[in-house]
Amino acid sequence: PIVHLYYNDKHVSTSARNARGLFLMDGKSDPSWTYTTAETKTVRAPERVEVKMPSLAPGMHDYEIILPYGDSVDVLGVSVPEGAKFEKPAPRPPLRFASYGDSITHGFTASGIGGTYAYLLAREKNWQLVNFGLGGRSCSPTEGAKLAELGCDRVTVLIGVNDWQGGRPLPSFRANIEGFLKGLRAVPPKVPVHVITPLWVPPTWKPKNATNDLEEYRKVLRGVVAASGDGLLTLSEGPELIDHDPALYDAVAVHPNDAGFAMMAKRLAARIR
């Protein structure tokens, strides 16, 4: 089969883009089963891409296409050989998982969608993934209710590094995370929520607008979770999820690379039930 994609003009960032997607066949992946645009510049015109999937042995097969985490793509259609037959695919995994956060959850700077921690965690757990990460995001008290409306069965929350880099006062950060969690619980049913404190950041990374140590934001998150009285609200320490080795991070040191994300996903999978 050939999947016809249109990389449209909806991705408007002039500083960040990742156009690399992947596909699966019969639930399996391969390092070569990826696709991207011919144009590699961050700012580029719309482009059409044909994703040609290799032929498999005769019989029925499942094909899945995973769109990029850092681009805007329309699926125009699928071409199949003449005489091809179709069957209803197997149901998606019953448990839906929402990952909330900033650019780290969004996926930057993984080499592609298959290297992001949210994707890897969902694959490890056999969960459906709804990635609610967004580059540049700080904690917003209004987004908890929006996240709850997704109707997911598990939620992770990794937030705070942009609040730190932007110099948000600690009382304001506390009020925002409390409002976020209150909104998340305003929509039933009550589901397990796993809060992750900001990851380790090397001491050489010094944001010019930061007014407190990053550890102070971690303390706020610990305190809010501990005081919540919510038995379905748990916490992991972000600095424990990836070894403190700059080789596991990007040049933008708040972002893990593929190796760092893989380590993070594996350790999170062992902590989250």
PDB file of C-alpha atoms in Angstrom:
ATOM      1  CA  PRO A   1       0.000   0.000   0.000  1.00  0.00           C
ATOM      2  CA  ILE A   2       0.901   3.644  -0.498  1.00  0.00           C
ATOM      3  CA  VAL A   3      -0.281   6.331   1.915  1.00  0.00           C
ATOM      4  CA  HIS A   4      -0.586   9.793   0.376  1.00  0.00           C
ATOM      5  CA  LEU A   5       0.276  12.608   2.792  1.00  0.00           C
ATOM      6  CA  TYR A   6       0.135  16.378   2.504  1.00  0.00           C
ATOM      7  CA  TYR A   7       2.427  18.379   4.763  1.00  0.00           C
ATOM      8  CA  ASN A   8       0.336  21.529   4.948  1.00  0.00           C
ATOM      9  CA  ASP A   9       0.998  25.118   5.995  1.00  0.00           C
ATOM     10  CA  LYS A  10      -0.497  24.840   9.502  1.00  0.00           C
ATOM     11  CA  HIS A  11       2.869  24.367  11.204  1.00  0.00           C
ATOM     12  CA  VAL A  12       3.929  27.956  11.722  1.00  0.00           C
ATOM     13  CA  SER A  13       7.005  27.716  13.958  1.00  0.00           C
ATOM     14  CA  THR A  14      10.090  29.353  12.488  1.00  0.00           C
ATOM     15  CA  SER A  15      12.420  27.731  15.031  1.00  0.00           C
ATOM     16  CA  ALA A  16      11.384  24.084  15.404  1.00  0.00           C
ATOM     17  CA  ARG A  17      10.084  21.344  13.122  1.00  0.00           C
ATOM     18  CA  ASN A  18      10.338  17.569  12.926  1.00  0.00           C
ATOM     19  CA  ALA A  19       8.746  15.986   9.867  1.00  0.00           C
ATOM     20  CA  ARG A  20       9.791  12.366  10.495  1.00  0.00           C
ATOM     21  CA  GLY A  21       7.033   9.791  10.892  1.00  0.00           C
ATOM     22  CA  LEU A  22       6.996   6.004  10.924  1.00  0.00           C
ATOM     23  CA  PHE A  23       4.803   3.059  10.046  1.00  0.00           C
ATOM     24  CA  LEU A  24       4.142  -0.383  11.501  1.00  0.00           C
ATOM     25  CA  MET A  25       3.199  -3.616   9.819  1.00  0.00           C
ATOM     26  CA  ASP A  26       1.478  -6.354  11.820  1.00  0.00           C
ATOM     27  CA  GLY A  27       2.353  -4.393  14.943  1.00  0.00           C
ATOM     28  CA  LYS A  28       6.085  -4.494  14.245  1.00  0.00           C
ATOM     29  CA  SER A  29       8.497  -1.690  13.466  1.00  0.00           C
ATOM     30  CA  ASP A  30      11.822  -1.489  11.683  1.00  0.00           C
ATOM     31  CA  PRO A  31      14.421   1.318  11.692  1.00  0.00           C
ATOM     32  CA  SER A  32      13.932   1.724   7.937  1.00  0.00           C
ATOM     33  CA  TRP A  33      10.145   2.099   8.158  1.00  0.00           C
ATOM     34  CA  THR A  34      10.201   5.870   8.390  1.00  0.00           C
ATOM     35  CA  TYR A  35       9.370   8.759   6.088  1.00  0.00           C
ATOM     36  CA  THR A  36       9.881  12.502   5.956  1.00  0.00           C
ATOM     37  CA  THR A  37       9.770  15.447   3.572  1.00  0.00           C
ATOM     38  CA  ALA A  38      12.358  16.112   0.891  1.00  0.00           C
ATOM     39  CA  GLU A  39      12.732  19.685   2.168  1.00  0.00           C
ATOM     40  CA  THR A  40      14.520  19.709   5.530  1.00  0.00           C
ATOM     41  CA  LYS A  41      14.367  23.413   6.372  1.00  0.00           C
ATOM     42  CA  THR A  42      12.347  24.532   9.377  1.00  0.00           C
ATOM     43  CA  VAL A  43      10.485  27.040   7.205  1.00  0.00           C
ATOM     44  CA  ARG A  44       9.296  25.369   4.008  1.00  0.00           C
ATOM     45  CA  ALA A  45       6.405  25.288   1.577  1.00  0.00           C
ATOM     46  CA  PRO A  46       3.725  22.562   1.715  1.00  0.00           C
ATOM     47  CA  GLU A  47       4.824  19.225   0.308  1.00  0.00           C
ATOM     48  CA  ARG A  48       3.235  15.948  -0.766  1.00  0.00           C
ATOM     49  CA  VAL A  49       4.816  12.705   0.417  1.00  0.00           C
ATOM     50  CA  GLU A  50       4.073   9.128  -0.631  1.00  0.00           C
ATOM     51  CA  VAL A  51       4.738   6.507   2.052  1.00  0.00           C
ATOM     52  CA  LYS A  52       5.342   3.195   0.274  1.00  0.00           C
ATOM     53  CA  MET A  53       5.079   0.217   2.588  1.00  0.00           C
ATOM     54  CA  PRO A  54       6.964  -2.976   1.640  1.00  0.00           C
ATOM     55  CA  SER A  55       5.058  -6.000   0.368  1.00  0.00           C
ATOM     56  CA  LEU A  56       4.402  -8.785   2.864  1.00  0.00           C
ATOM     57  CA  ALA A  57       3.562 -12.453   2.361  1.00  0.00           C
ATOM     58  CA  PRO A  58       0.104 -13.143   0.880  1.00  0.00           C
ATOM     59  CA  GLY A  59      -2.752 -12.836   3.359  1.00  0.00           C
ATOM     60  CA  MET A  60      -4.306 -10.185   5.585  1.00  0.00           C
ATOM     61  CA  HIS A  61      -2.000  -7.716   7.340  1.00  0.00           C
ATOM     62  CA  ASP A  62      -2.365  -4.727   9.658  1.00  0.00           C
ATOM     63  CA  TYR A  63      -0.778  -1.438   8.567  1.00  0.00           C
ATOM     64  CA  GLU A  64      -0.406   1.584  10.847  1.00  0.00           C
ATOM     65  CA  ILE A  65       1.006   4.998  10.034  1.00  0.00           C
ATOM     66  CA  ILE A  66       2.267   7.253  12.826  1.00  0.00           C
ATOM     67  CA  LEU A  67       2.361  10.950  11.957  1.00  0.00           C
ATOM     68  CA  PRO A  68       5.246  13.242  12.989  1.00  0.00           C
ATOM     69  CA  TYR A  69       5.284  14.976  16.354  1.00  0.00           C
ATOM     70  CA  GLY A  70       6.592  18.258  14.969  1.00  0.00           C
ATOM     71  CA  ASP A  71       4.662  18.987  11.784  1.00  0.00           C
ATOM     72  CA  SER A  72       1.117  19.337  10.440  1.00  0.00           C
ATOM     73  CA  VAL A  73       0.022  16.572   8.091  1.00  0.00           C
ATOM     74  CA  ASP A  74      -3.165  15.622   6.244  1.00  0.00           C
ATOM     75  CA  VAL A  75      -3.849  12.077   5.058  1.00  0.00           C
ATOM     76  CA  LEU A  76      -5.145  12.358   1.487  1.00  0.00           C
ATOM     77  CA  GLY A  77      -5.803   8.690   0.870  1.00  0.00           C
ATOM     78  CA  VAL A  78      -4.403   5.195   0.428  1.00  0.00           C
ATOM     79  CA  SER A  79      -3.608   3.307  -2.770  1.00  0.00           C
ATOM     80  CA  VAL A  80      -3.675  -0.509  -2.774  1.00  0.00           C
ATOM     81  CA  PRO A  81      -3.109  -3.131  -5.481  1.00  0.00           C
ATOM     82  CA  GLU A  82      -6.099  -4.062  -7.618  1.00  0.00           C
ATOM     83  CA  GLY A  83      -8.140  -6.813  -5.984  1.00  0.00           C
ATOM     84  CA  ALA A  84      -6.950  -6.048  -2.461  1.00  0.00           C
ATOM     85  CA  LYS A  85      -9.358  -7.064   0.271  1.00  0.00           C
ATOM     86  CA  PHE A  86     -10.130  -5.322   3.541  1.00  0.00           C
ATOM     87  CA  GLU A  87     -11.157  -6.547   6.974  1.00  0.00           C
ATOM     88  CA  LYS A  88     -12.078  -4.677  10.115  1.00  0.00           C
ATOM     89  CA  PRO A  89      -8.865  -4.247  12.131  1.00  0.00           C
ATOM     90  CA  ALA A  90      -8.422  -5.507  15.657  1.00  0.00           C
ATOM     91  CA  PRO A  91      -9.662  -3.086  18.342  1.00  0.00           C
ATOM     92  CA  ARG A  92      -7.276  -0.486  19.678  1.00  0.00           C
ATOM     93  CA  PRO A  93      -5.832  -1.146  23.154  1.00  0.00           C
ATOM     94  CA  PRO A  94      -8.629  -0.531  25.655  1.00  0.00           C
ATOM     95  CA  LEU A  95      -6.682   1.778  27.990  1.00  0.00           C
ATOM     96  CA  ARG A  96      -6.178   5.386  26.820  1.00  0.00           C
ATOM     97  CA  PHE A  97      -3.196   7.303  28.184  1.00  0.00           C
ATOM     98  CA  ALA A  98      -2.800  11.104  28.108  1.00  0.00           C
ATOM     99  CA  SER A  99       0.634  12.677  28.501  1.00  0.00           C
ATOM    100  CA  TYR A 100       0.526  16.359  29.471  1.00  0.00           C
ATOM    101  CA  GLY A 101       3.530  18.649  29.372  1.00  0.00           C
ATOM    102  CA  ASP A 102       5.773  20.991  27.451  1.00  0.00           C
ATOM    103  CA  SER A 103       8.263  20.424  24.621  1.00  0.00           C
ATOM    104  CA  ILE A 104       9.788  17.411  26.398  1.00  0.00           C
ATOM    105  CA  THR A 105       6.440  15.616  26.282  1.00  0.00           C
ATOM    106  CA  HIS A 106       5.718  17.018  22.824  1.00  0.00           C
ATOM    107  CA  GLY A 107       8.843  15.160  21.717  1.00  0.00           C
ATOM    108  CA  PHE A 108      11.573  17.686  21.016  1.00  0.00           C
ATOM    109  CA  THR A 109      14.385  16.837  20.393  1.00  0.00           C
ATOM    110  CA  ALA A 110      13.885  13.146  19.573  1.00  0.00           C
ATOM    111  CA  SER A 111      14.959  12.189  16.061  1.00  0.00           C
ATOM    112  CA  GLY A 112      11.361  11.233  15.276  1.00  0.00           C
ATOM    113  CA  ILE A 113       8.017  10.312  16.822  1.00  0.00           C
ATOM    114  CA  GLY A 114       9.267   6.784  17.581  1.00  0.00           C
ATOM    115  CA  GLY A 115      11.961   8.180  19.876  1.00  0.00           C
ATOM    116  CA  THR A 116       9.704  10.238  22.142  1.00  0.00           C
ATOM    117  CA  TYR A 117       9.128   9.064  25.699  1.00  0.00           C
ATOM    118  CA  ALA A 118       5.335   9.279  25.499  1.00  0.00           C
ATOM    119  CA  TYR A 119       5.242   7.069  22.390  1.00  0.00           C
ATOM    120  CA  LEU A 120       7.721   4.580  23.864  1.00  0.00           C
ATOM    121  CA  LEU A 121       5.856   4.419  27.172  1.00  0.00           C
ATOM    122  CA  ALA A 122       2.528   3.802  25.445  1.00  0.00           C
ATOM    123  CA  ARG A 123       4.088   1.064  23.293  1.00  0.00           C
ATOM    124  CA  GLU A 124       5.643  -0.590  26.337  1.00  0.00           C
ATOM    125  CA  LYS A 125       2.327  -0.562  28.205  1.00  0.00           C
ATOM    126  CA  ASN A 126       0.165  -1.361  25.162  1.00  0.00           C
ATOM    127  CA  TRP A 127      -1.850   1.804  25.762  1.00  0.00           C
ATOM    128  CA  GLN A 128      -3.467   4.174  23.287  1.00  0.00           C
ATOM    129  CA  LEU A 129      -1.653   7.509  23.411  1.00  0.00           C
ATOM    130  CA  VAL A 130      -3.128  10.995  23.432  1.00  0.00           C
ATOM    131  CA  ASN A 131      -0.107  13.306  23.508  1.00  0.00           C
ATOM    132  CA  PHE A 132      -1.121  16.611  25.089  1.00  0.00           C
ATOM    133  CA  GLY A 133       2.425  18.009  25.116  1.00  0.00           C
ATOM    134  CA  LEU A 134       3.073  21.419  23.610  1.00  0.00           C
ATOM    135  CA  GLY A 135       6.416  23.132  23.101  1.00  0.00           C
ATOM    136  CA  GLY A 136       6.867  26.279  25.185  1.00  0.00           C
ATOM    137  CA  ARG A 137       4.039  25.482  27.607  1.00  0.00           C
ATOM    138  CA  SER A 138       4.062  26.617  31.218  1.00  0.00           C
ATOM    139  CA  CYS A 139       1.598  25.376  33.815  1.00  0.00           C
ATOM    140  CA  SER A 140      -1.914  26.704  33.209  1.00  0.00           C
ATOM    141  CA  PRO A 141      -4.721  26.260  35.774  1.00  0.00           C
ATOM    142  CA  THR A 142      -7.363  26.117  33.035  1.00  0.00           C
ATOM    143  CA  GLU A 143      -5.925  23.159  31.144  1.00  0.00           C
ATOM    144  CA  GLY A 144      -6.661  20.504  33.754  1.00  0.00           C
ATOM    145  CA  ALA A 145     -10.373  20.451  32.900  1.00  0.00           C
ATOM    146  CA  LYS A 146      -9.556  20.348  29.175  1.00  0.00           C
ATOM    147  CA  LEU A 147      -7.305  17.363  29.754  1.00  0.00           C
ATOM    148  CA  ALA A 148     -10.022  15.606  31.756  1.00  0.00           C
ATOM    149  CA  GLU A 149     -12.435  15.994  28.861  1.00  0.00           C
ATOM    150  CA  LEU A 150     -10.232  13.676  26.771  1.00  0.00           C
ATOM    151  CA  GLY A 151     -11.652  10.800  28.812  1.00  0.00           C
ATOM    152  CA  CYS A 152      -8.376   8.960  29.303  1.00  0.00           C
ATOM    153  CA  ASP A 153      -7.691   6.169  31.809  1.00  0.00           C
ATOM    154  CA  ARG A 154      -4.160   7.199  32.803  1.00  0.00           C
ATOM    155  CA  VAL A 155      -2.545  10.636  32.897  1.00  0.00           C
ATOM    156  CA  THR A 156       1.026  11.819  33.322  1.00  0.00           C
ATOM    157  CA  VAL A 157       1.920  15.448  34.040  1.00  0.00           C
ATOM    158  CA  LEU A 158       5.442  16.748  33.398  1.00  0.00           C
ATOM    159  CA  ILE A 159       5.542  20.516  33.775  1.00  0.00           C
ATOM    160  CA  GLY A 160       7.607  23.272  35.360  1.00  0.00           C
ATOM    161  CA  VAL A 161      10.826  23.727  33.404  1.00  0.00           C
ATOM    162  CA  ASN A 162       9.423  26.645  31.381  1.00  0.00           C
ATOM    163  CA  ASP A 163       7.995  28.215  34.536  1.00  0.00           C
ATOM    164  CA  TRP A 164      11.536  28.048  35.932  1.00  0.00           C
ATOM    165  CA  GLN A 165      13.186  29.378  32.780  1.00  0.00           C
ATOM    166  CA  GLY A 166      10.672  32.211  32.560  1.00  0.00           C
ATOM    167  CA  GLY A 167      11.076  33.253  36.193  1.00  0.00           C
ATOM    168  CA  ARG A 168       7.523  32.508  37.337  1.00  0.00           C
ATOM    169  CA  PRO A 169       7.204  33.252  41.088  1.00  0.00           C
ATOM    170  CA  LEU A 170       6.872  30.098  43.179  1.00  0.00           C
ATOM    171  CA  PRO A 171       3.501  31.085  44.765  1.00  0.00           C
ATOM    172  CA  SER A 172       2.088  31.616  41.268  1.00  0.00           C
ATOM    173  CA  PHE A 173       3.419  28.246  40.117  1.00  0.00           C
ATOM    174  CA  ARG A 174       1.850  26.586  43.152  1.00  0.00           C
ATOM    175  CA  ALA A 175      -1.520  28.230  42.518  1.00  0.00           C
ATOM    176  CA  ASN A 176      -1.400  27.201  38.866  1.00  0.00           C
ATOM    177  CA  ILE A 177      -0.600  23.549  39.538  1.00  0.00           C
ATOM    178  CA  GLU A 178      -3.270  23.380  42.263  1.00  0.00           C
ATOM    179  CA  GLY A 179      -5.813  24.879  39.861  1.00  0.00           C
ATOM    180  CA  PHE A 180      -4.720  22.492  37.118  1.00  0.00           C
ATOM    181  CA  LEU A 181      -5.186  19.433  39.337  1.00  0.00           C
ATOM    182  CA  LYS A 182      -8.504  20.724  40.658  1.00  0.00           C
ATOM    183  CA  GLY A 183      -9.760  21.114  37.090  1.00  0.00           C
ATOM    184  CA  LEU A 184      -8.480  17.676  36.184  1.00  0.00           C
ATOM    185  CA  ARG A 185     -10.542  16.195  39.021  1.00  0.00           C
ATOM    186  CA  ALA A 186     -13.652  18.240  38.200  1.00  0.00           C
ATOM    187  CA  VAL A 187     -14.625  15.865  35.404  1.00  0.00           C
ATOM    188  CA  PRO A 188     -15.376  12.248  36.415  1.00  0.00           C
ATOM    189  CA  PRO A 189     -14.313   9.521  36.477  1.00  0.00           C
ATOM    190  CA  LYS A 190     -11.371   9.889  38.812  1.00  0.00           C
ATOM    191  CA  VAL A 191      -8.381   8.223  37.136  1.00  0.00           C
ATOM    192  CA  PRO A 192      -4.739   7.647  38.181  1.00  0.00           C
ATOM    193  CA  VAL A 193      -2.575  10.723  37.615  1.00  0.00           C
ATOM    194  CA  HIS A 194       1.215  10.538  37.795  1.00  0.00           C
ATOM    195  CA  VAL A 195       3.053  13.836  38.311  1.00  0.00           C
ATOM    196  CA  ILE A 196       6.691  13.998  37.201  1.00  0.00           C
ATOM    197  CA  THR A 197       8.953  16.702  38.590  1.00  0.00           C
ATOM    198  CA  PRO A 198      11.225  18.483  36.081  1.00  0.00           C
ATOM    199  CA  LEU A 199      14.084  16.393  34.728  1.00  0.00           C
ATOM    200  CA  TRP A 200      17.722  16.913  35.600  1.00  0.00           C
ATOM    201  CA  VAL A 201      19.264  19.903  33.862  1.00  0.00           C
ATOM    202  CA  PRO A 202      23.070  20.320  33.826  1.00  0.00           C
ATOM    203  CA  PRO A 203      24.349  23.225  35.951  1.00  0.00           C
ATOM    204  CA  THR A 204      25.860  24.801  32.844  1.00  0.00           C
ATOM    205  CA  TRP A 205      22.328  25.600  31.596  1.00  0.00           C
ATOM    206  CA  LYS A 206      21.517  28.991  33.111  1.00  0.00           C
ATOM    207  CA  PRO A 207      18.333  30.678  31.794  1.00  0.00           C
ATOM    208  CA  LYS A 208      18.724  34.427  32.012  1.00  0.00           C
ATOM    209  CA  ASN A 209      15.198  34.972  33.361  1.00  0.00           C
ATOM    210  CA  ALA A 210      15.274  32.287  36.061  1.00  0.00           C
ATOM    211  CA  THR A 211      14.896  33.725  39.566  1.00  0.00           C
ATOM    212  CA  ASN A 212      14.886  30.495  41.608  1.00  0.00           C
ATOM    213  CA  ASP A 213      16.624  27.134  41.454  1.00  0.00           C
ATOM    214  CA  LEU A 214      14.789  24.463  39.471  1.00  0.00           C
ATOM    215  CA  GLU A 215      14.731  22.349  42.623  1.00  0.00           C
ATOM    216  CA  GLU A 216      12.353  24.880  44.203  1.00  0.00           C
ATOM    217  CA  TYR A 217       9.757  24.070  41.521  1.00  0.00           C
ATOM    218  CA  ARG A 218      10.197  20.371  42.227  1.00  0.00           C
ATOM    219  CA  LYS A 219       9.561  21.075  45.910  1.00  0.00           C
ATOM    220  CA  VAL A 220       6.310  22.846  45.030  1.00  0.00           C
ATOM    221  CA  LEU A 221       5.111  19.821  43.055  1.00  0.00           C
ATOM    222  CA  ARG A 222       6.041  17.443  45.876  1.00  0.00           C
ATOM    223  CA  GLY A 223       4.188  19.581  48.366  1.00  0.00           C
ATOM    224  CA  VAL A 224       1.028  19.877  46.264  1.00  0.00           C
ATOM    225  CA  VAL A 225       0.863  16.117  45.674  1.00  0.00           C
ATOM    226  CA  ALA A 226       1.553  15.311  49.333  1.00  0.00           C
ATOM    227  CA  ALA A 227      -1.114  17.738  50.549  1.00  0.00           C
ATOM    228  CA  SER A 228      -3.761  16.635  48.059  1.00  0.00           C
ATOM    229  CA  GLY A 229      -5.073  13.639  49.994  1.00  0.00           C
ATOM    230  CA  ASP A 230      -5.677  12.054  46.577  1.00  0.00           C
ATOM    231  CA  GLY A 231      -4.846   8.366  46.642  1.00  0.00           C
ATOM    232  CA  LEU A 232      -4.763   8.201  42.837  1.00  0.00           C
ATOM    233  CA  LEU A 233      -2.247  11.054  42.567  1.00  0.00           C
ATOM    234  CA  THR A 234       1.357   9.835  42.608  1.00  0.00           C
ATOM    235  CA  LEU A 235       4.737  11.393  41.873  1.00  0.00           C
ATOM    236  CA  SER A 236       8.043  10.451  40.271  1.00  0.00           C
ATOM    237  CA  GLU A 237      11.244  12.433  40.621  1.00  0.00           C
ATOM    238  CA  GLY A 238      12.260  13.557  37.145  1.00  0.00           C
ATOM    239  CA  PRO A 239      16.003  13.575  37.935  1.00  0.00           C
ATOM    240  CA  GLU A 240      15.789   9.827  38.656  1.00  0.00           C
ATOM    241  CA  LEU A 241      14.426   8.996  35.202  1.00  0.00           C
ATOM    242  CA  ILE A 242      17.543   9.777  33.142  1.00  0.00           C
ATOM    243  CA  ASP A 243      21.160   9.430  34.232  1.00  0.00           C
ATOM    244  CA  HIS A 244      22.898  12.750  34.856  1.00  0.00           C
ATOM    245  CA  ASP A 245      25.002  12.507  31.722  1.00  0.00           C
ATOM    246  CA  PRO A 246      25.044  15.312  29.126  1.00  0.00           C
ATOM    247  CA  ALA A 247      25.451  12.625  26.435  1.00  0.00           C
ATOM    248  CA  LEU A 248      21.760  11.740  27.043  1.00  0.00           C
ATOM    249  CA  TYR A 249      20.614  15.288  26.302  1.00  0.00           C
ATOM    250  CA  ASP A 250      20.432  17.662  23.360  1.00  0.00           C
ATOM    251  CA  ALA A 251      22.469  20.828  22.945  1.00  0.00           C
ATOM    252  CA  VAL A 252      19.328  22.529  24.316  1.00  0.00           C
ATOM    253  CA  ALA A 253      20.052  20.846  27.608  1.00  0.00           C
ATOM    254  CA  VAL A 254      16.498  20.663  28.965  1.00  0.00           C
ATOM    255  CA  HIS A 255      15.652  18.242  26.109  1.00  0.00           C
ATOM    256  CA  PRO A 256      16.691  14.566  26.177  1.00  0.00           C
ATOM    257  CA  ASN A 257      17.897  12.886  23.002  1.00  0.00           C
ATOM    258  CA  ASP A 258      16.766   9.459  21.771  1.00  0.00           C
ATOM    259  CA  ALA A 259      18.898   7.586  24.298  1.00  0.00           C
ATOM    260  CA  GLY A 260      17.677   9.770  27.146  1.00  0.00           C
ATOM    261  CA  PHE A 261      14.030   9.421  26.136  1.00  0.00           C
ATOM    262  CA  ALA A 262      14.403   5.618  25.884  1.00  0.00           C
ATOM    263  CA  MET A 263      15.831   5.455  29.405  1.00  0.00           C
ATOM    264  CA  MET A 264      13.066   7.733  30.683  1.00  0.00           C
ATOM    265  CA  ALA A 265      10.298   5.650  29.114  1.00  0.00           C
ATOM    266  CA  LYS A 266      11.692   2.405  30.509  1.00  0.00           C
ATOM    267  CA  ARG A 267      11.953   3.785  34.037  1.00  0.00           C
ATOM    268  CA  LEU A 268       8.528   5.396  33.895  1.00  0.00           C
ATOM    269  CA  ALA A 269       7.001   2.130  32.702  1.00  0.00           C
ATOM    270  CA  ALA A 270       8.273   0.460  35.877  1.00  0.00           C
ATOM    271  CA  ARG A 271       6.736   3.182  38.084  1.00  0.00           C
ATOM    272  CA  ILE A 272       3.301   3.618  36.512  1.00  0.00           C
ATOM    273  CA  ARG A 273       0.560   1.015  36.886  1.00  0.00           C
TER     274      ARG A 273
END
